């Protein structure tokens, strides 16, 4: 005969669901934000990058 055991860990389910919703909202907002524009570096005649002014 098999003896099965179930272990139940209490968890704050409602706050976890709220945190998961907030996380997904942040991820969705980040996914829909366009990346910043690319600014090419200015290279001087000696091959070094010019310092930002």
mmCIF file with all atom_site columns, C-alpha atoms in Angstrom:
data_model
loop_
_atom_site.group_PDB
_atom_site.id
_atom_site.type_symbol
_atom_site.label_atom_id
_atom_site.label_alt_id
_atom_site.label_comp_id
_atom_site.label_asym_id
_atom_site.label_entity_id
_atom_site.label_seq_id
_atom_site.pdbx_PDB_ins_code
_atom_site.Cartn_x
_atom_site.Cartn_y
_atom_site.Cartn_z
_atom_site.occupancy
_atom_site.B_iso_or_equiv
_atom_site.pdbx_formal_charge
_atom_site.auth_seq_id
_atom_site.auth_comp_id
_atom_site.auth_asym_id
_atom_site.auth_atom_id
_atom_site.pdbx_PDB_model_num
ATOM 1  C CA . UNK A 1 1  ? 0.000  0.000  0.000   1.00 0.00 ? 1  UNK A CA 1
ATOM 2  C CA . UNK A 1 2  ? 1.319  3.464  -0.946  1.00 0.00 ? 2  UNK A CA 1
ATOM 3  C CA . UNK A 1 3  ? 1.543  6.246  1.602   1.00 0.00 ? 3  UNK A CA 1
ATOM 4  C CA . UNK A 1 4  ? 1.333  9.697  0.043   1.00 0.00 ? 4  UNK A CA 1
ATOM 5  C CA . UNK A 1 5  ? 2.113  12.922 1.846   1.00 0.00 ? 5  UNK A CA 1
ATOM 6  C CA . UNK A 1 6  ? 1.064  16.414 0.813   1.00 0.00 ? 6  UNK A CA 1
ATOM 7  C CA . UNK A 1 7  ? 2.949  19.405 2.200   1.00 0.00 ? 7  UNK A CA 1
ATOM 8  C CA . UNK A 1 8  ? 1.132  22.740 2.097   1.00 0.00 ? 8  UNK A CA 1
ATOM 9  C CA . UNK A 1 9  ? 3.136  25.939 2.418   1.00 0.00 ? 9  UNK A CA 1
ATOM 10 C CA . UNK A 1 10 ? 1.100  28.998 3.401   1.00 0.00 ? 10 UNK A CA 1
ATOM 11 C CA . UNK A 1 11 ? 1.621  31.923 1.053   1.00 0.00 ? 11 UNK A CA 1
ATOM 12 C CA . UNK A 1 12 ? 0.140  35.413 0.872   1.00 0.00 ? 12 UNK A CA 1
ATOM 13 C CA . UNK A 1 13 ? -1.742 34.645 -2.336  1.00 0.00 ? 13 UNK A CA 1
ATOM 14 C CA . UNK A 1 14 ? -3.556 37.943 -2.854  1.00 0.00 ? 14 UNK A CA 1
ATOM 15 C CA . UNK A 1 15 ? -0.460 40.122 -2.404  1.00 0.00 ? 15 UNK A CA 1
ATOM 16 C CA . UNK A 1 16 ? 1.497  37.792 -4.708  1.00 0.00 ? 16 UNK A CA 1
ATOM 17 C CA . UNK A 1 17 ? -1.167 38.188 -7.400  1.00 0.00 ? 17 UNK A CA 1
ATOM 18 C CA . UNK A 1 18 ? -1.001 41.986 -6.979  1.00 0.00 ? 18 UNK A CA 1
ATOM 19 C CA . UNK A 1 19 ? 2.781  42.001 -7.248  1.00 0.00 ? 19 UNK A CA 1
ATOM 20 C CA . UNK A 1 20 ? 2.639  39.784 -10.326 1.00 0.00 ? 20 UNK A CA 1
ATOM 21 C CA . UNK A 1 21 ? 0.154  42.164 -11.951 1.00 0.00 ? 21 UNK A CA 1
ATOM 22 C CA . UNK A 1 22 ? 2.379  45.167 -11.206 1.00 0.00 ? 22 UNK A CA 1
ATOM 23 C CA . UNK A 1 23 ? 5.412  43.320 -12.601 1.00 0.00 ? 23 UNK A CA 1
ATOM 24 C CA . UNK A 1 24 ? 3.578  42.432 -15.811 1.00 0.00 ? 24 UNK A CA 1
ATOM 25 C CA . UNK A 1 25 ? 2.396  46.038 -16.192 1.00 0.00 ? 25 UNK A CA 1
ATOM 26 C CA . UNK A 1 26 ? 6.005  47.298 -15.878 1.00 0.00 ? 26 UNK A CA 1
ATOM 27 C CA . UNK A 1 27 ? 7.219  44.704 -18.375 1.00 0.00 ? 27 UNK A CA 1
ATOM 28 C CA . UNK A 1 28 ? 4.482  45.661 -20.831 1.00 0.00 ? 28 UNK A CA 1
ATOM 29 C CA . UNK A 1 29 ? 5.319  49.370 -20.486 1.00 0.00 ? 29 UNK A CA 1
ATOM 30 C CA . UNK A 1 30 ? 9.027  48.670 -21.019 1.00 0.00 ? 30 UNK A CA 1
ATOM 31 C CA . UNK A 1 31 ? 8.299  46.546 -24.085 1.00 0.00 ? 31 UNK A CA 1
ATOM 32 C CA . UNK A 1 32 ? 6.223  49.347 -25.626 1.00 0.00 ? 32 UNK A CA 1
ATOM 33 C CA . UNK A 1 33 ? 8.773  52.115 -24.952 1.00 0.00 ? 33 UNK A CA 1
ATOM 34 C CA . UNK A 1 34 ? 10.905 52.933 -27.989 1.00 0.00 ? 34 UNK A CA 1
ATOM 35 C CA . UNK A 1 35 ? 14.662 52.761 -27.478 1.00 0.00 ? 35 UNK A CA 1
ATOM 36 C CA . UNK A 1 36 ? 16.589 56.033 -27.178 1.00 0.00 ? 36 UNK A CA 1
ATOM 37 C CA . UNK A 1 37 ? 17.877 57.438 -30.464 1.00 0.00 ? 37 UNK A CA 1
ATOM 38 C CA . UNK A 1 38 ? 21.360 56.400 -31.537 1.00 0.00 ? 38 UNK A CA 1
ATOM 39 C CA . UNK A 1 39 ? 23.904 59.203 -31.461 1.00 0.00 ? 39 UNK A CA 1
ATOM 40 C CA . UNK A 1 40 ? 27.051 58.396 -33.411 1.00 0.00 ? 40 UNK A CA 1
ATOM 41 C CA . UNK A 1 41 ? 30.293 59.358 -31.667 1.00 0.00 ? 41 UNK A CA 1
ATOM 42 C CA . UNK A 1 42 ? 32.325 62.160 -33.183 1.00 0.00 ? 42 UNK A CA 1
ATOM 43 C CA . UNK A 1 43 ? 35.776 60.918 -34.179 1.00 0.00 ? 43 UNK A CA 1
ATOM 44 C CA . UNK A 1 44 ? 38.643 63.386 -34.497 1.00 0.00 ? 44 UNK A CA 1
ATOM 45 C CA . UNK A 1 45 ? 41.285 63.266 -37.214 1.00 0.00 ? 45 UNK A CA 1
ATOM 46 C CA . UNK A 1 46 ? 43.657 61.341 -34.917 1.00 0.00 ? 46 UNK A CA 1
ATOM 47 C CA . UNK A 1 47 ? 41.071 58.571 -34.448 1.00 0.00 ? 47 UNK A CA 1
ATOM 48 C CA . UNK A 1 48 ? 40.094 59.473 -30.874 1.00 0.00 ? 48 UNK A CA 1
ATOM 49 C CA . UNK A 1 49 ? 36.516 60.154 -29.839 1.00 0.00 ? 49 UNK A CA 1
ATOM 50 C CA . UNK A 1 50 ? 35.852 63.817 -29.126 1.00 0.00 ? 50 UNK A CA 1
ATOM 51 C CA . UNK A 1 51 ? 34.780 64.711 -25.566 1.00 0.00 ? 51 UNK A CA 1
ATOM 52 C CA . UNK A 1 52 ? 31.171 65.731 -25.076 1.00 0.00 ? 52 UNK A CA 1
ATOM 53 C CA . UNK A 1 53 ? 30.793 69.471 -24.910 1.00 0.00 ? 53 UNK A CA 1
#
